[in-house]
Amino acid sequence: MSDDDGGDREQAKTADGRVLAFDVTGRRDGVPVFLLHGTPGSRLGPKPRHLTLHHAGIRLISYDRPGYGGSAPHPGRSVADAAADIRVIADDLGIERFAVVGRSGGGPHALAAAALLPDRVISTAVLVGLAPADAVHLDWHGGMAEGNVKAYEAVDNDWARHVERIRLRADEVRRNPEALIEDVRRQMSEADRPVLDDVGIRRLLIETYQEAVQQGPYGWIDDLGAFRKPWGFAFGDIRCPVLLWHGEDDTFSPVAHSRWLAERIPGVQIRVQSRTAHFGAVEVLPEVLDWLRR
């Protein structure tokens, strides 16, 4: 890949033969940063433009979690399994040390990489992330949009219903990705509306949603399942610097989740931004990438 390449899809293969699809953008000799997408989502973004990353000194690696985009499904995967997939891609690229940032559903997976790859992850950021389902003294659904509550309740109480529900939604997104945007818009707080109404961000979200479900609902199904079972690592094993960022008015992953995490991750920094919500994570990403780089 040349220094001025905007990022074409590449592939790496796991030990068990699964294909992982990923993009590399930015400066080839820049600080390597893995960007872990939300739920649903894909390697396509939203993310800063190639030239912005190049000038910032960042080499951004974004990949499709199993079942999304071009990555083969990994049924029944755990959050912890992401660490091994990240290691496979890093090895394929010849990258020894790197930073990790996870947005929304990518947040738990970023923490998994920090805990399970301590000799390789140099810094980690989680934007509007989630706490584990068994989080003690946390009202896990408190302040959460009704649609998300129903989705997680289906995971807990009726797996067949969960699978069918996501299958139908994925089919709808394939036909009309704008439908998911409008569904999200109905449930978001007022603080999120200006971000989602931005034409450029809306286009990026449509692209990433379309790519997310292009092979079916599998990534989406398994993401939600992974969040609601044991994650497979201990927060106390995280040794690198960690930044938690959250918009105070988030209705999709409420800010109480980040506050809970901040009490349990060693040496963590937490930033809660007022008058901002879930999609504020898109706008703050360049600032967070700079924090990771430094």
Short mmCIF file of C-alpha atoms in Angstrom, two decimals:
data_model
loop_
_atom_site.label_atom_id
_atom_site.label_comp_id
_atom_site.label_asym_id
_atom_site.label_seq_id
_atom_site.Cartn_x
_atom_site.Cartn_y
_atom_site.Cartn_z
CA MET A 1 0.00 0.00 0.00
CA SER A 2 1.44 3.38 -0.97
CA ASP A 3 1.65 6.37 1.36
CA ASP A 4 -1.10 8.19 -0.53
CA ASP A 5 -3.48 5.22 -0.66
CA GLY A 6 -6.92 5.95 0.75
CA GLY A 7 -7.44 2.40 2.00
CA ASP A 8 -8.57 -0.63 0.01
CA ARG A 9 -10.04 -3.71 1.62
CA GLU A 10 -7.43 -6.23 2.70
CA GLN A 11 -7.74 -9.65 4.32
CA ALA A 12 -6.02 -11.66 7.01
CA LYS A 13 -6.72 -15.25 7.96
CA THR A 14 -7.05 -16.65 11.49
CA ALA A 15 -5.61 -19.96 12.67
CA ASP A 16 -9.05 -21.57 12.34
CA GLY A 17 -9.37 -20.40 8.73
CA ARG A 18 -11.68 -17.41 9.18
CA VAL A 19 -11.20 -14.37 6.94
CA LEU A 20 -10.96 -10.92 8.56
CA ALA A 21 -11.52 -7.90 6.30
CA PHE A 22 -9.76 -4.64 7.16
CA ASP A 23 -8.77 -1.24 5.75
CA VAL A 24 -5.63 0.78 6.43
CA THR A 25 -5.72 4.54 5.95
CA GLY A 26 -3.55 7.47 6.90
CA ARG A 27 0.22 7.69 7.15
CA ARG A 28 2.08 4.46 6.50
CA ASP A 29 4.79 5.30 9.04
CA GLY A 30 2.33 6.87 11.51
CA VAL A 31 1.31 5.61 14.93
CA PRO A 32 -0.81 2.46 14.34
CA VAL A 33 -4.32 2.75 15.82
CA PHE A 34 -7.05 0.13 15.56
CA LEU A 35 -10.54 1.65 15.27
CA LEU A 36 -13.28 -0.76 16.42
CA HIS A 37 -16.70 0.05 14.97
CA GLY A 38 -20.09 0.22 16.68
CA THR A 39 -23.08 -2.14 16.63
CA PRO A 40 -24.09 -2.59 13.88
CA GLY A 41 -21.13 -1.28 11.92
CA SER A 42 -18.23 -2.00 9.63
CA ARG A 43 -14.68 -0.99 8.81
CA LEU A 44 -15.96 1.83 6.57
CA GLY A 45 -16.50 4.35 9.31
CA PRO A 46 -17.35 6.97 10.22
CA LYS A 47 -13.69 7.92 10.47
CA PRO A 48 -11.47 10.88 9.53
CA ARG A 49 -10.39 11.32 5.93
CA HIS A 50 -7.13 9.78 4.75
CA LEU A 51 -5.36 13.15 4.38
CA THR A 52 -6.50 14.24 7.87
CA LEU A 53 -5.03 11.06 9.33
CA HIS A 54 -1.86 11.45 7.29
CA HIS A 55 -1.25 14.98 8.57
CA ALA A 56 -2.03 13.84 12.14
CA GLY A 57 0.60 11.10 11.96
CA ILE A 58 -1.92 8.26 12.36
CA ARG A 59 -2.02 4.90 10.60
CA LEU A 60 -5.64 3.83 11.15
CA ILE A 61 -6.60 0.16 10.91
CA SER A 62 -10.33 -0.58 10.91
CA TYR A 63 -11.71 -4.08 10.53
CA ASP A 64 -15.06 -5.83 10.28
CA ARG A 65 -15.81 -7.88 13.38
CA PRO A 66 -16.79 -11.47 12.50
CA GLY A 67 -20.08 -11.64 10.60
CA TYR A 68 -19.96 -8.00 9.51
CA GLY A 69 -18.90 -6.74 6.08
CA GLY A 70 -16.23 -8.98 4.60
CA SER A 71 -15.29 -10.91 7.76
CA ALA A 72 -16.44 -14.50 8.18
CA PRO A 73 -18.89 -15.19 11.02
CA HIS A 74 -17.65 -16.59 14.32
CA PRO A 75 -20.84 -17.93 15.96
CA GLY A 76 -20.99 -17.68 19.74
CA ARG A 77 -17.93 -15.44 19.95
CA SER A 78 -17.12 -13.59 23.16
CA VAL A 79 -15.92 -10.03 23.62
CA ALA A 80 -12.50 -11.46 24.54
CA ASP A 81 -12.21 -13.15 21.13
CA ALA A 82 -11.63 -9.75 19.52
CA ALA A 83 -8.13 -9.59 21.02
CA ALA A 84 -6.97 -12.62 19.03
CA ASP A 85 -8.45 -11.21 15.81
CA ILE A 86 -6.71 -7.87 16.35
CA ARG A 87 -3.43 -9.71 16.94
CA VAL A 88 -3.87 -11.63 13.64
CA ILE A 89 -4.32 -8.39 11.68
CA ALA A 90 -1.42 -6.67 13.47
CA ASP A 91 0.84 -9.65 12.71
CA ASP A 92 -0.28 -9.62 9.07
CA LEU A 93 0.71 -5.95 8.83
CA GLY A 94 3.98 -6.45 10.73
CA ILE A 95 2.86 -4.13 13.53
CA GLU A 96 4.23 -4.95 16.97
CA ARG A 97 2.80 -2.13 19.13
CA PHE A 98 -0.40 -0.18 18.56
CA ALA A 99 -3.21 1.80 20.17
CA VAL A 100 -6.89 0.83 20.16
CA VAL A 101 -10.07 2.91 20.16
CA GLY A 102 -13.57 1.45 20.31
CA ARG A 103 -16.75 3.38 19.64
CA SER A 104 -20.05 2.25 21.19
CA GLY A 105 -20.22 -1.54 20.62
CA GLY A 106 -16.52 -1.47 19.81
CA GLY A 107 -15.74 -0.24 23.33
CA PRO A 108 -15.87 -3.59 25.16
CA HIS A 109 -13.71 -5.13 22.43
CA ALA A 110 -11.12 -2.36 22.82
CA LEU A 111 -10.92 -3.09 26.55
CA ALA A 112 -10.48 -6.79 25.74
CA ALA A 113 -7.47 -5.98 23.57
CA ALA A 114 -5.97 -3.82 26.33
CA ALA A 115 -6.38 -6.57 28.94
CA LEU A 116 -5.36 -9.57 26.82
CA LEU A 117 -2.58 -8.00 24.70
CA PRO A 118 -0.71 -6.04 27.41
CA ASP A 119 2.66 -6.28 25.64
CA ARG A 120 1.28 -4.84 22.41
CA VAL A 121 -1.43 -2.26 23.24
CA ILE A 122 0.16 1.06 24.18
CA SER A 123 -3.02 3.06 24.87
CA THR A 124 -6.77 2.58 24.67
CA ALA A 125 -9.82 4.80 24.33
CA VAL A 126 -13.50 3.91 24.66
CA LEU A 127 -16.12 6.28 23.29
CA VAL A 128 -19.73 5.91 24.54
CA GLY A 129 -19.02 2.33 25.62
CA LEU A 130 -20.95 -0.27 27.59
CA ALA A 131 -20.41 -1.98 30.95
CA PRO A 132 -20.75 -5.78 31.34
CA ALA A 133 -24.22 -7.25 31.78
CA ASP A 134 -23.36 -8.43 35.31
CA ALA A 135 -22.12 -5.01 36.44
CA VAL A 136 -22.75 -4.80 40.20
CA HIS A 137 -24.67 -1.74 41.47
CA LEU A 138 -25.41 -0.52 37.93
CA ASP A 139 -28.94 -0.11 36.55
CA TRP A 140 -27.83 -1.48 33.18
CA HIS A 141 -30.95 -0.38 31.27
CA GLY A 142 -31.39 2.90 33.14
CA GLY A 143 -31.70 5.86 30.76
CA MET A 144 -31.50 3.59 27.70
CA ALA A 145 -33.72 3.99 24.63
CA GLU A 146 -36.66 1.58 24.54
CA GLY A 147 -35.49 -0.09 21.32
CA ASN A 148 -32.14 -1.02 22.84
CA VAL A 149 -33.79 -2.28 26.04
CA LYS A 150 -36.07 -4.59 24.04
CA ALA A 151 -33.12 -5.87 21.99
CA TYR A 152 -31.10 -6.82 25.06
CA GLU A 153 -34.14 -8.34 26.80
CA ALA A 154 -34.65 -10.59 23.77
CA VAL A 155 -31.01 -11.72 24.00
CA ASP A 156 -31.50 -12.61 27.67
CA ASN A 157 -34.92 -14.23 27.48
CA ASP A 158 -35.58 -15.60 23.98
CA TRP A 159 -32.57 -16.23 21.74
CA ALA A 160 -34.71 -17.42 18.80
CA ARG A 161 -36.74 -14.21 18.95
CA HIS A 162 -33.51 -12.20 19.10
CA VAL A 163 -32.14 -13.93 16.00
CA GLU A 164 -35.35 -13.44 14.04
CA ARG A 165 -35.67 -9.82 15.14
CA ILE A 166 -32.15 -8.95 13.96
CA ARG A 167 -32.58 -10.95 10.75
CA LEU A 168 -35.62 -8.87 9.84
CA ARG A 169 -33.87 -5.61 10.72
CA ALA A 170 -30.78 -6.56 8.70
CA ASP A 171 -32.97 -7.37 5.68
CA GLU A 172 -34.62 -3.97 6.01
CA VAL A 173 -31.25 -2.20 6.27
CA ARG A 174 -30.03 -3.96 3.12
CA ARG A 175 -33.07 -2.71 1.23
CA ASN A 176 -33.19 0.73 2.79
CA PRO A 177 -30.38 1.82 5.15
CA GLU A 178 -32.17 5.13 5.69
CA ALA A 179 -34.76 3.17 7.71
CA LEU A 180 -32.20 2.43 10.42
CA ILE A 181 -31.11 6.06 10.47
CA GLU A 182 -34.71 7.16 11.01
CA ASP A 183 -35.28 4.52 13.69
CA VAL A 184 -32.20 5.75 15.53
CA ARG A 185 -33.32 9.35 15.10
CA ARG A 186 -36.65 8.66 16.80
CA GLN A 187 -34.91 7.33 19.90
CA MET A 188 -32.00 9.75 20.25
CA SER A 189 -31.71 12.70 22.57
CA GLU A 190 -31.95 16.25 21.24
CA ALA A 191 -28.17 16.67 21.56
CA ASP A 192 -27.58 13.99 18.90
CA ARG A 193 -29.83 15.46 16.22
CA PRO A 194 -27.41 18.07 14.78
CA VAL A 195 -24.75 15.38 14.33
CA LEU A 196 -27.07 12.95 12.57
CA ASP A 197 -28.49 15.76 10.41
CA ASP A 198 -25.02 16.51 9.04
CA VAL A 199 -25.11 15.35 5.40
CA GLY A 200 -21.55 13.99 5.43
CA ILE A 201 -21.96 12.00 8.65
CA ARG A 202 -25.33 10.67 7.51
CA ARG A 203 -23.74 9.42 4.28
CA LEU A 204 -20.94 7.68 6.19
CA LEU A 205 -23.44 6.00 8.50
CA ILE A 206 -25.49 4.74 5.57
CA GLU A 207 -22.34 3.29 3.96
CA THR A 208 -21.22 1.56 7.14
CA TYR A 209 -24.69 0.12 7.85
CA GLN A 210 -25.02 -1.19 4.28
CA GLU A 211 -21.63 -2.86 4.49
CA ALA A 212 -22.35 -4.23 7.96
CA VAL A 213 -25.26 -6.40 6.79
CA GLN A 214 -24.13 -7.21 3.25
CA GLN A 215 -23.62 -10.91 4.12
CA GLY A 216 -26.50 -11.11 6.59
CA PRO A 217 -27.33 -10.41 10.26
CA TYR A 218 -24.59 -12.54 11.82
CA GLY A 219 -22.27 -9.85 13.19
CA TRP A 220 -25.15 -7.92 14.71
CA ILE A 221 -26.63 -11.05 16.31
CA ASP A 222 -23.32 -12.12 17.82
CA ASP A 223 -22.33 -8.64 19.04
CA LEU A 224 -25.46 -8.34 21.18
CA GLY A 225 -25.02 -11.88 22.47
CA ALA A 226 -21.39 -11.20 23.41
CA PHE A 227 -22.30 -8.08 25.40
CA ARG A 228 -24.80 -9.98 27.56
CA LYS A 229 -22.57 -12.90 28.58
CA PRO A 230 -19.21 -12.88 30.47
CA TRP A 231 -16.67 -10.83 28.55
CA GLY A 232 -13.73 -13.14 29.27
CA PHE A 233 -11.14 -10.82 30.81
CA ALA A 234 -10.47 -8.83 33.97
CA PHE A 235 -10.32 -5.03 34.07
CA GLY A 236 -7.49 -5.29 36.59
CA ASP A 237 -5.27 -6.78 33.87
CA ILE A 238 -5.31 -3.53 31.89
CA ARG A 239 -1.94 -1.80 32.24
CA CYS A 240 -1.91 0.83 29.49
CA PRO A 241 -3.37 4.35 29.73
CA VAL A 242 -7.14 4.32 29.14
CA LEU A 243 -9.45 7.20 28.22
CA LEU A 244 -13.23 6.89 28.59
CA TRP A 245 -15.26 9.53 26.74
CA HIS A 246 -19.03 9.86 26.99
CA GLY A 247 -21.71 12.34 25.99
CA GLU A 248 -23.79 13.15 29.05
CA ASP A 249 -27.14 12.88 27.22
CA ASP A 250 -26.52 9.49 25.57
CA THR A 251 -29.68 7.35 25.29
CA PHE A 252 -28.12 4.34 23.54
CA SER A 253 -25.30 3.52 25.95
CA PRO A 254 -25.99 5.73 29.00
CA VAL A 255 -23.15 7.61 30.66
CA ALA A 256 -23.56 5.55 33.86
CA HIS A 257 -21.82 2.71 32.02
CA SER A 258 -18.61 4.70 31.58
CA ARG A 259 -18.76 5.96 35.15
CA TRP A 260 -19.04 2.34 36.33
CA LEU A 261 -16.04 1.33 34.21
CA ALA A 262 -14.01 4.29 35.47
CA GLU A 263 -14.22 2.93 39.01
CA ARG A 264 -12.71 -0.40 37.97
CA ILE A 265 -10.03 0.25 35.35
CA PRO A 266 -6.60 1.10 36.81
CA GLY A 267 -5.29 4.61 36.05
CA VAL A 268 -8.21 5.53 33.81
CA GLN A 269 -9.16 9.03 32.67
CA ILE A 270 -12.84 9.81 32.11
CA ARG A 271 -14.29 12.76 30.22
CA VAL A 272 -18.04 13.38 30.31
CA GLN A 273 -19.12 16.10 27.89
CA SER A 274 -22.29 18.06 28.60
CA ARG A 275 -24.86 18.87 25.89
CA THR A 276 -23.50 15.95 23.88
CA ALA A 277 -24.78 12.41 23.35
CA HIS A 278 -24.01 9.15 21.53
CA PHE A 279 -23.07 10.46 18.10
CA GLY A 280 -20.81 13.10 19.60
CA ALA A 281 -18.27 10.26 19.55
CA VAL A 282 -17.97 10.75 15.79
CA GLU A 283 -17.04 14.40 16.18
CA VAL A 284 -14.59 13.87 19.05
CA LEU A 285 -12.68 11.03 17.36
CA PRO A 286 -9.88 13.21 15.85
CA GLU A 287 -9.17 14.66 19.31
CA VAL A 288 -9.11 11.18 20.83
CA LEU A 289 -6.77 9.90 18.11
CA ASP A 290 -4.39 12.70 19.02
CA TRP A 291 -4.58 11.61 22.69
CA LEU A 292 -3.78 8.02 21.68
CA ARG A 293 -0.87 9.13 19.51
CA ARG A 294 0.68 11.18 22.29
#
